XYZ file of C-alpha atoms in Angstrom:
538
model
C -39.153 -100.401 -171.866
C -38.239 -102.533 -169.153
C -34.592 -103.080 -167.727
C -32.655 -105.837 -166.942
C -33.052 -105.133 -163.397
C -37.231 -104.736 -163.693
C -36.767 -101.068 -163.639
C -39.887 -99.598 -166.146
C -38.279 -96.425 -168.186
C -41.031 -94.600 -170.153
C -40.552 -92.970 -173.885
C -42.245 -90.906 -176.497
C -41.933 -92.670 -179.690
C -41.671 -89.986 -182.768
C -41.916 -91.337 -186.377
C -41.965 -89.705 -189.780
C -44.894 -89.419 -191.814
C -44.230 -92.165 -194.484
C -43.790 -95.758 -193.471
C -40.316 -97.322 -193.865
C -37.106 -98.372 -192.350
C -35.304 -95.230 -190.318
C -32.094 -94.316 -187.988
C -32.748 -94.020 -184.287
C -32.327 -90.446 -182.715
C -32.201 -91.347 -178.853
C -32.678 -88.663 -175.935
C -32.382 -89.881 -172.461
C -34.190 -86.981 -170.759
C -34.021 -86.046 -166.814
C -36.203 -83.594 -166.784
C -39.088 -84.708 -168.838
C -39.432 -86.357 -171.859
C -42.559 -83.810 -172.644
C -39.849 -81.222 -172.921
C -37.407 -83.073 -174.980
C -34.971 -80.127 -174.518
C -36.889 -78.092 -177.111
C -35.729 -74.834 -174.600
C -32.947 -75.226 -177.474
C -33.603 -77.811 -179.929
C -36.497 -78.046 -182.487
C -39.404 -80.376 -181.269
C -38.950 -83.946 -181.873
C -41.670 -83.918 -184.454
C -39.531 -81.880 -186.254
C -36.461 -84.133 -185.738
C -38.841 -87.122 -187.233
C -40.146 -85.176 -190.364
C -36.314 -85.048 -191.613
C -36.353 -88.669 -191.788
C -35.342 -89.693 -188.148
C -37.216 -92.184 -185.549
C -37.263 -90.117 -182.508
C -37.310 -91.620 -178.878
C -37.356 -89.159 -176.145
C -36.607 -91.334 -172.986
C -37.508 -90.509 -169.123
C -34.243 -91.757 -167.457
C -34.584 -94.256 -164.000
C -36.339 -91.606 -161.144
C -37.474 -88.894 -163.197
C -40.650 -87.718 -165.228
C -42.865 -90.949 -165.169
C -40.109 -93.901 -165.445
C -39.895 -95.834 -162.283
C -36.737 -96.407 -159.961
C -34.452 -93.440 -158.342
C -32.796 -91.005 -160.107
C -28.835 -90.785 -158.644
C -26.315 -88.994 -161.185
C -24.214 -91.451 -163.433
C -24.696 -94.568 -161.151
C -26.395 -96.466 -163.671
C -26.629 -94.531 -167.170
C -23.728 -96.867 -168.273
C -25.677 -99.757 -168.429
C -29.170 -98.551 -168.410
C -28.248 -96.409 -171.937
C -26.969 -99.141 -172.840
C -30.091 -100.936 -172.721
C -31.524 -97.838 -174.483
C -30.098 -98.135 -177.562
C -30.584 -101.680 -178.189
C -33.978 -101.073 -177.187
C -34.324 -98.113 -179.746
C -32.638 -100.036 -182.402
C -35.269 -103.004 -182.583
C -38.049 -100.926 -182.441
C -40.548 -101.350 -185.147
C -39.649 -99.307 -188.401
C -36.055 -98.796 -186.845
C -33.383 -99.542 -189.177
C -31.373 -100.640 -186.434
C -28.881 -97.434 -186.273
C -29.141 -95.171 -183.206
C -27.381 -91.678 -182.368
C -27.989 -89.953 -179.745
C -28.647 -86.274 -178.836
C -29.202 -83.255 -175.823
C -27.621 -80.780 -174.023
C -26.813 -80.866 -170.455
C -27.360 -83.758 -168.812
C -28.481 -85.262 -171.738
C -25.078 -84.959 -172.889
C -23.394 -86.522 -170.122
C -25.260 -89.964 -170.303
C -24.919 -89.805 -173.722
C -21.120 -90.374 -172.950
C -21.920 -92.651 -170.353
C -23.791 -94.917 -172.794
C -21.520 -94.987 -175.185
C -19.113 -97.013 -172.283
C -21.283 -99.344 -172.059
C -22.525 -102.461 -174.510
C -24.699 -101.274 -177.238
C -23.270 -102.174 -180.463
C -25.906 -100.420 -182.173
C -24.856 -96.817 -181.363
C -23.239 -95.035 -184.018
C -23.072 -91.287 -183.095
C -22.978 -89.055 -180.343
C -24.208 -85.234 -180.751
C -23.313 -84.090 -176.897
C -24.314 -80.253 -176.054
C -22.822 -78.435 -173.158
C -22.609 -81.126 -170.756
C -20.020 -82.556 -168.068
C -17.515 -84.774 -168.541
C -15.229 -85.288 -165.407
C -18.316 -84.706 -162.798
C -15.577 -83.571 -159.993
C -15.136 -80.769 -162.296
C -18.919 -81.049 -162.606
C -19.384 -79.923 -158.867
C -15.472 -78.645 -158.365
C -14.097 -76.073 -160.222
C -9.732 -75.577 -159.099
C -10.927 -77.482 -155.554
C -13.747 -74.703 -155.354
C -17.097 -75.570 -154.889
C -19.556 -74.670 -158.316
C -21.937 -73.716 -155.271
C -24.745 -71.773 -156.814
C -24.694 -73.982 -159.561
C -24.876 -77.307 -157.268
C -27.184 -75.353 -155.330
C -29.553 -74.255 -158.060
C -29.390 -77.423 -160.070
C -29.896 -78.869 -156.387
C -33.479 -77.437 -155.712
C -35.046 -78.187 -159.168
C -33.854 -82.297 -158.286
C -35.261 -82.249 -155.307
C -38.449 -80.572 -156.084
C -39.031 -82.810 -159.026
C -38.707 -85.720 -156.647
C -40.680 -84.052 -153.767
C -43.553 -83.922 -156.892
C -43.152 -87.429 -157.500
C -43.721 -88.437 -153.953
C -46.395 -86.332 -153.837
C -45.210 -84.090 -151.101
C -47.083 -80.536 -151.869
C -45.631 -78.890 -148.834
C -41.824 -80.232 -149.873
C -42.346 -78.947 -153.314
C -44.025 -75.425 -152.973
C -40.332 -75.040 -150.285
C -38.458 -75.601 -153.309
C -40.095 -73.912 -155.956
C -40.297 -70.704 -153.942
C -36.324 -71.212 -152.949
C -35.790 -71.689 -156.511
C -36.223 -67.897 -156.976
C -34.454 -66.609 -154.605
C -31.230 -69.218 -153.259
C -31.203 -70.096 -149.550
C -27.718 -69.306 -148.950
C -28.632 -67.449 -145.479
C -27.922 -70.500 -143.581
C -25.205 -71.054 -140.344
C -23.103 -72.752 -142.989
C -24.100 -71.331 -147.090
C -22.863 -73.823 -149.324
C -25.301 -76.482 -147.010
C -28.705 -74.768 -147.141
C -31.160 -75.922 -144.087
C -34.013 -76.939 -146.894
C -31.874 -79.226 -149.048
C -30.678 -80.790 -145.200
C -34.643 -81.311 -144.648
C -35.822 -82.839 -147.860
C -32.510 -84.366 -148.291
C -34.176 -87.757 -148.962
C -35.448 -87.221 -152.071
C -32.159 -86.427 -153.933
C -28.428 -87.184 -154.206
C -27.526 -83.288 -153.620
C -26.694 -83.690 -150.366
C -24.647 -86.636 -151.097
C -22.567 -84.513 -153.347
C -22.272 -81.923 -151.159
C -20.641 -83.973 -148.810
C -18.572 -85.669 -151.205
C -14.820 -83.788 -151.348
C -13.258 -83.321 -154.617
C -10.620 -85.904 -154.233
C -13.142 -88.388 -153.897
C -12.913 -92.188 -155.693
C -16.335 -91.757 -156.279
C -16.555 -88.913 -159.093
C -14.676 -91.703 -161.315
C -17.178 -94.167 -160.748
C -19.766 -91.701 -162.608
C -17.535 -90.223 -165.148
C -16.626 -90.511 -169.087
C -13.217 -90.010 -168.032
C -12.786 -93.528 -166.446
C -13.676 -95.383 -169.899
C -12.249 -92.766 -172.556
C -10.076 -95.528 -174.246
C -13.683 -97.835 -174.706
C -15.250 -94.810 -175.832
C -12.138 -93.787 -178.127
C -12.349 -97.222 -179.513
C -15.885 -97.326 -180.745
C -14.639 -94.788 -183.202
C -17.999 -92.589 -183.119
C -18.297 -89.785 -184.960
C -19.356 -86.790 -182.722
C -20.839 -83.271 -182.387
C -19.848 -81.145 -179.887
C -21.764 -77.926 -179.171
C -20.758 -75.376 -176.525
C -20.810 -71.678 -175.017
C -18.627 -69.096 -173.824
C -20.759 -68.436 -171.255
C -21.755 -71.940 -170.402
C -20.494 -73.459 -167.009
C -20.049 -76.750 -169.135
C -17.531 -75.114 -171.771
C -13.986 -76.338 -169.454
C -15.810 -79.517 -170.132
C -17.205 -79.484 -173.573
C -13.593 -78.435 -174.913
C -12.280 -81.004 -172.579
C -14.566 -83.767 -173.922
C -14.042 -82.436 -177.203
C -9.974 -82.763 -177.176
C -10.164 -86.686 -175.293
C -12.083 -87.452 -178.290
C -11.808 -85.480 -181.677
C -9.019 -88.024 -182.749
C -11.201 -91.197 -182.768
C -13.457 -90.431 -185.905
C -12.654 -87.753 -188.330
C -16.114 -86.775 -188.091
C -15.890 -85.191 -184.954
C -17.130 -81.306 -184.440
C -17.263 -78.476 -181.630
C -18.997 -75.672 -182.518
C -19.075 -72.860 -179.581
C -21.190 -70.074 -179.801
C -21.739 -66.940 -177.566
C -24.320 -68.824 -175.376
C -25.261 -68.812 -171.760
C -26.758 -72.692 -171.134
C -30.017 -71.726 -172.435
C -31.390 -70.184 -174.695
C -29.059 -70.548 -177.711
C -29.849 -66.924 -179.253
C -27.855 -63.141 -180.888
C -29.217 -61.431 -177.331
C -26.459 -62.102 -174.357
C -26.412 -60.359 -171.696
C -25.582 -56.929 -172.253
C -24.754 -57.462 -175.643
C -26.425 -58.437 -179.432
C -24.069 -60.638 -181.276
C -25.752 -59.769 -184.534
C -27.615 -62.856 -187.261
C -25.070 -65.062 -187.312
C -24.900 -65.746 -183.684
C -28.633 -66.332 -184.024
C -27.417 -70.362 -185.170
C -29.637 -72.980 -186.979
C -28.105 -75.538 -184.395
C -30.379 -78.003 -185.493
C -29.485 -78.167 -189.387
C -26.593 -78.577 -187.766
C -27.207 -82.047 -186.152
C -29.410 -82.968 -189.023
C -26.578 -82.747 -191.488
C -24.318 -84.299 -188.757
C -26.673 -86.974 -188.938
C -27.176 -87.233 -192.111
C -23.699 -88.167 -192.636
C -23.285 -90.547 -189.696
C -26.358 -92.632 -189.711
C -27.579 -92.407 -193.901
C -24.256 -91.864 -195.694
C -25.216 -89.550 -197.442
C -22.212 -87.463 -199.192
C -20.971 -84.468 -197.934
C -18.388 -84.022 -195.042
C -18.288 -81.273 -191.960
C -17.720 -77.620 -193.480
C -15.483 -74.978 -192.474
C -13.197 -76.878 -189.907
C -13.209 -79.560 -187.459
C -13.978 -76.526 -184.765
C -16.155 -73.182 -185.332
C -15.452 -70.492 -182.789
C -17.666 -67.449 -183.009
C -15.840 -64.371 -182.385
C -17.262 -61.978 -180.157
C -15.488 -58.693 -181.118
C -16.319 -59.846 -184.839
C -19.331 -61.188 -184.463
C -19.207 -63.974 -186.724
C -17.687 -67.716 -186.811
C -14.524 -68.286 -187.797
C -13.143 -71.783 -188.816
C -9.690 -73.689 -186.751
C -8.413 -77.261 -187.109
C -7.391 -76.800 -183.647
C -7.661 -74.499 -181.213
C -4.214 -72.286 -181.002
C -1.755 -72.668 -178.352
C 0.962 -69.852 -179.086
C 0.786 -67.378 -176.209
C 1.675 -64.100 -175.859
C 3.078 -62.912 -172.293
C 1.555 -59.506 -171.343
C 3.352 -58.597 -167.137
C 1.234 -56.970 -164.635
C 2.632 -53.689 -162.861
C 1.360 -50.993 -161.093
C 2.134 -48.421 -158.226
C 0.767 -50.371 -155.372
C -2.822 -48.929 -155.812
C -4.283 -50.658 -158.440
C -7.367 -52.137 -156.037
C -8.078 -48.241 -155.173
C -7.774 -47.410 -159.014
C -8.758 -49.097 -161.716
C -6.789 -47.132 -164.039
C -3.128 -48.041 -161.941
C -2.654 -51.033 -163.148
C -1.010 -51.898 -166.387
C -0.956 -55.346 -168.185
C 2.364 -54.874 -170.693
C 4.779 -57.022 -172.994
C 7.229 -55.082 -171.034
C 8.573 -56.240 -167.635
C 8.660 -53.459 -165.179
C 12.129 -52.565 -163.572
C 10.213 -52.202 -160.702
C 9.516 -53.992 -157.594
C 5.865 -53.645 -156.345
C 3.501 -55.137 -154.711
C -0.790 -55.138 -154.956
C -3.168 -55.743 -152.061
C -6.656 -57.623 -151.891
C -8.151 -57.158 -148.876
C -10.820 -60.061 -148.776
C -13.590 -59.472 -146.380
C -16.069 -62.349 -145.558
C -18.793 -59.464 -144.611
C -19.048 -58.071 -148.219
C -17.356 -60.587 -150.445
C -16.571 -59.746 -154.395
C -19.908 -60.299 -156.170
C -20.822 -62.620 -159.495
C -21.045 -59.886 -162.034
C -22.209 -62.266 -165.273
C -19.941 -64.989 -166.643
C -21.689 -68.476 -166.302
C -23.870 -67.491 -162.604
C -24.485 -64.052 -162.748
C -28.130 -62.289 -162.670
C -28.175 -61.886 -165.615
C -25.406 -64.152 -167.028
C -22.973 -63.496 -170.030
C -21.607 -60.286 -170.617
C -22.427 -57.753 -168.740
C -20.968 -54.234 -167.875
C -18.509 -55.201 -164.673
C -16.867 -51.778 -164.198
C -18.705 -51.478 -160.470
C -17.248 -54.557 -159.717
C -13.712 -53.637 -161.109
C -13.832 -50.432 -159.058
C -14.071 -52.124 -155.449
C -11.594 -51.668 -153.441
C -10.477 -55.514 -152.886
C -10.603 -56.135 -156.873
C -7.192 -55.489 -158.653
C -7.407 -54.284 -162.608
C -4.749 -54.374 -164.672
C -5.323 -53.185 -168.144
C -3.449 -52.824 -171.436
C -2.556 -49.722 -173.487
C -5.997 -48.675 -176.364
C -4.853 -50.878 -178.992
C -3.286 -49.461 -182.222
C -4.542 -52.687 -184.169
C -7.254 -55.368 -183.939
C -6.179 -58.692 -181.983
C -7.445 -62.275 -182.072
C -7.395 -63.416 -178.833
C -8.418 -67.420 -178.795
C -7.717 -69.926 -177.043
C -7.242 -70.901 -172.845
C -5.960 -67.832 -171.294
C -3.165 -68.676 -168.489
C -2.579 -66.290 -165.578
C 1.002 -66.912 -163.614
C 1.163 -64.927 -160.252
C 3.671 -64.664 -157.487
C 1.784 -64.669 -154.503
C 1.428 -64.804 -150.687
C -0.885 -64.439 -147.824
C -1.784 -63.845 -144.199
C -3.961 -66.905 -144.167
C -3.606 -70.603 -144.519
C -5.892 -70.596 -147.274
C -7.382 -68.172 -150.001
C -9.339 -68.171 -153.013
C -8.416 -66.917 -156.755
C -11.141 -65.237 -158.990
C -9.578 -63.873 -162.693
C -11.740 -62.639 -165.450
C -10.572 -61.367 -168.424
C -12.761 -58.667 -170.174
C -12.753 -56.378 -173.026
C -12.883 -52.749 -172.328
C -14.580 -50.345 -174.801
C -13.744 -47.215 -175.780
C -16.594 -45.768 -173.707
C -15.386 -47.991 -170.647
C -18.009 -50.459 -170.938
C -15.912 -53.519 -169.646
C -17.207 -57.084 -170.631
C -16.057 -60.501 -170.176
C -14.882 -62.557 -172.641
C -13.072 -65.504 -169.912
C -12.804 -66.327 -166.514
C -10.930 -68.925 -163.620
C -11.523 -69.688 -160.162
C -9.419 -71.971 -157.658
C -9.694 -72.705 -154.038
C -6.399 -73.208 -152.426
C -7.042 -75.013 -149.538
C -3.193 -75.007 -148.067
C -1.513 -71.534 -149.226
C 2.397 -70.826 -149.079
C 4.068 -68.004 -150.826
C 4.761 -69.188 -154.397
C 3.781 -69.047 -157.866
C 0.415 -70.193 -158.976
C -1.023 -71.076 -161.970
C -4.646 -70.581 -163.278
C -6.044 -71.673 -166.513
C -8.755 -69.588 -167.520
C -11.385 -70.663 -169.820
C -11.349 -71.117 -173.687
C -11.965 -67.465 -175.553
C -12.942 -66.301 -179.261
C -12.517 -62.488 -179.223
C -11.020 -59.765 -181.665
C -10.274 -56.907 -179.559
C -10.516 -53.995 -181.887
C -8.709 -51.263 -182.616
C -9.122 -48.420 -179.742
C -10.401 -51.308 -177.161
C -7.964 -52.491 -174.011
C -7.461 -55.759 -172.789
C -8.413 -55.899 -168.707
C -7.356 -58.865 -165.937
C -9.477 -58.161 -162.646
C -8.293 -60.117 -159.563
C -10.367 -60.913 -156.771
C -10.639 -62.950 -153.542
C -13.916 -64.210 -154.006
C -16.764 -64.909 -156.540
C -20.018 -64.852 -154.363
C -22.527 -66.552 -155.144
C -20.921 -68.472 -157.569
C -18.571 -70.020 -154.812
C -18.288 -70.100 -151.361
C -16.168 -67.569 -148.976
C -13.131 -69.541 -148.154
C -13.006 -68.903 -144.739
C -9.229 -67.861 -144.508
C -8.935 -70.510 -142.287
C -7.745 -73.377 -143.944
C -10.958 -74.919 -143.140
C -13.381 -76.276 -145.979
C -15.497 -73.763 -147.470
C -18.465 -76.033 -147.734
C -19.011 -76.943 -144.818
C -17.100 -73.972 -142.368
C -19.926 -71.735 -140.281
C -19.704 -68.231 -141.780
C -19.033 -67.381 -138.081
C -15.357 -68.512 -138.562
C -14.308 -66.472 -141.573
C -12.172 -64.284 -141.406
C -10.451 -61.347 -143.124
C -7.993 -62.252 -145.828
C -4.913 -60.337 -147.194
C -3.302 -61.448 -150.273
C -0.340 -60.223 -151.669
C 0.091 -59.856 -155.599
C 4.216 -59.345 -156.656
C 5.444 -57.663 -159.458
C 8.679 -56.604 -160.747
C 11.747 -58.517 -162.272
C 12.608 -61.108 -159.353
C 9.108 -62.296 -159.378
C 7.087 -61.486 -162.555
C 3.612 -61.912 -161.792
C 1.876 -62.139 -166.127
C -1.000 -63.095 -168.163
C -0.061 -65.473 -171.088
C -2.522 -64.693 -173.844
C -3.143 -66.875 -176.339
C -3.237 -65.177 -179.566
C -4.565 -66.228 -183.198
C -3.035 -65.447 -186.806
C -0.623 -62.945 -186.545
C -1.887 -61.315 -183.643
C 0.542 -59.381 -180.775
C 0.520 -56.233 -178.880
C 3.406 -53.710 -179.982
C 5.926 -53.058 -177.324
């Protein structure tokens, strides 16, 4: 295919056994149209013998199309092209969807901004959708993410410049993150080999920047909205792109009736019952692709037959099945944090209650640069999901608060808020909260988490949104919020100073105290959000 512009893009054309007229399935691939994202789809071929034209796409800079690959710059218009292109093919009936997780789902979005009157479905996968949240999560940098995602652009590129000694750097720093750098979130290799990526670019780029909504959905969600498409959103709840997926999901879902999420208990790949520490049984074990061919089905054939179970399937991970919601709930719950003033020095101290305390009190994290709290899991841990975090929780700069064993099961679904009275000793600190099951045997596993960067800190109340949840806690369980000053790797150390994180020399952090109050005057609480019928008994 060639662009507008000259630009070459090279595709893998797929096509079903038995000559005839068929709908378009379009994937615009960054890394590699040879791997057509089968690390969690079925191949193509497979796609193709259910009655689909397949095109698997290299997008401009990467596998063997020509041009340079830069994030979003041009995947409005050159998707565009795409599907038009797709859609006259010969044997194409002149319908196209598109399909892909990841990146793949963000210039699926992208595309659909642009002119190509021909698209008439979108099946997105765990993929941005406001790229400052993209690289930004709360004003903190996503820095192992960035990072990691980082090395495997640049390497790719090195390879296509044929630079041996550029890409053996990468590949070997792809094991084992260069974060030992003067300055971590700006590692000395991506500085050296910066020319043959944007990562450095982003890096560089702050949060507040005009130039995330040049490259974003967000920026044309009324053009999008207005095309009517139906859509399928997939996602996980241990997927750094869930925030977004739900996100994308809610800007959307009211444009075509026909629009899904489905969100499973997945890290970003591989799609399967294993996670982490933990088997979520057969069902979580998803035939994601009869899925999309159903989806499909009924958005590019017509054939009869309308989405099951729901317009959103959330699979519960105290249950371990999926359970069906029109929407996802929004009553809340308020459980208040108290303890004795040690609950960083004991786990056990602090209590999470739908009781205010009559007491005043007040909790200490000491946050020390030297030995910052560690990723235990989540969406960047080694290995991610859920994973046992009671080490973690017993550190002496991590505060627990935890509810009473439960006398009854409890749906907990929905966005977690946390509301804290706070101060600090520093002009700036950082927020980590993860909210985890604990078992009866003290096994403690997350089921949500938030971060924020607060780059200008005064005593007040602060808000965090954590991220969307499916989880039954069951009967004898306990319900834990762990506080922390820091999330390394998965973010920088804010230096303490006030200074940016990303680019601040570790040699200027510095030891940061912050102050958690509790009590009537200043009720620092946890707003859970709760499904059908569920509460805690005071």
């Amino acid at each position: 295919m060639m662009l507008k512009d000259g630009t070459r893009l090279d595709a893998d054309v797929y096509r079903p056994a038995v000559p005839g007229s068929y709908p378009v399935l379009l994937q615009r691939q960054a890394y590699s149209r040879r791997i057509a994202c089968s690390i969690c789809y079925a191949h193509p071929a497979w796609y193709a013998s259910h009655g689909y034209m397949v095109v698997v796409q290299d997008v401009r800079g990467r596998g063997t199309s020509e041009g340079t690959f830069r994030p979003g710059e041009t995947e409005v218009e050159d998707g565009a092209e795409a599907v038009e292109w797709a859609a006259r093919l010969d044997g194409a009936n002149g319908d196209v969807a598109m399909y892909g997780f990841s990146y793949q789902a963000y210039n699926q979005l992208l595309a659909a901004a642009g002119d190509c009157p021909s698209l008439k479905a979108l099946a997105p996968a765990m993929g941005p959708w406001n790229p400052a949240h993209w690289v930004y999560e709360n004003g903190a940098l996503q820095m192992k993410h960035m990072i990691d995602w980082g090395i495997q652009i640049t390497a790719e590129a090195a390879r296509r410049a044929g630079d041996d000694e550029a890409f053996s750097a990468l590949q070997a720093a792809s094991a084992n993150l260069p974060l030992s750098g003067p300055v971590t979130a700006m590692p000395q290799l991506l500085q050296k080999y910066r020319r043959y990526s944007h990562v450095m670019d982003w890096l560089e780029t702050p949060v507040d920047s005009p130039y995330w909504d040049r490259i974003s959905p967000v920026k044309s969600v009324e053009a999008i909205r207005a095309r009517h498409l139906p859509m399928l959103f997939v996602g996980g709840w241990f997927d750094p792109f869930l925030p977004a997926t739900v996100e994308a999901y809610r800007a959307l879902a009211t444009s075509n009736s026909d629009t899904k999420l489905i969100v499973g208990p997945w890290i970003h790949f591989p799609w399967t019952r294993k996670v982490g520490a933990v088997d979520f049984g057969p069902e979580a074990q998803r035939n994601v692709d009869l899925d999309h061919i159903q989806f499909f089905d009924r958005a590019l054939k017509g054939l009869p037959g309308k989405a099951e179970h729901g317009r959103i399937e959330l699979f519960d991970m105290g249950l371990k099945t999926w359970r069906p919601y029109d929407q996802l709930p929004d009553r809340t719950h308020p459980l208040f944090l108290s303890g004795t003033g040690r609950t960083s020095m004991d786990s056990q101290d602090g209590v999470l209650s739908p009781q205010q305390s009559t007491q005043e009190n007040v909790e200490h994290i000491v946050h020390d640069p030297w030995r910052p709290a560690p990723t235990v899991g989540g969406y960047y841990g080694a290995p991610m999901g859920p994973v046992d975090r009671r080490v973690a929780d017993e550190r002496g700069d991590v505060l627990t608060f935890t509810t009473e064993t439960l006398e009854q099961a409890m749906e907990v679904v929905g966005e977690p808020e946390v509301e804290l009275d706070l101060s600090c000793d520093r002009p700036s600190f950082d927020l980590s909260c993860i909210l985890s099951v604990v078992k009866p045997d003290e096994m403690t596993l997350q089921i949500s988490s938030g971060y924020a960067h607060y780059r200008n800190a005064a005593p007040g109340r602060y808000r965090l949104t954590l991220a969307a949840t499916c989880a039954t806690l069951n009967k004898g369980e306990r319900l834990r919020l762990s506080i922390a000053g820091a999330d390394y790797p998965a973010y920088p150390v804010n230096p303490g100073t006030g200074e940016d994180p990303v680019i601040s020399p570790k040699t200027h952090a510095v030891v940061t105290t912050i102050a958690v109050w509790h009590g009537p005057s200043c009720p620092s609480l946890l707003r859970l959000p709760l499904g059908r019928g569920g509460e805690i008994a005071k």
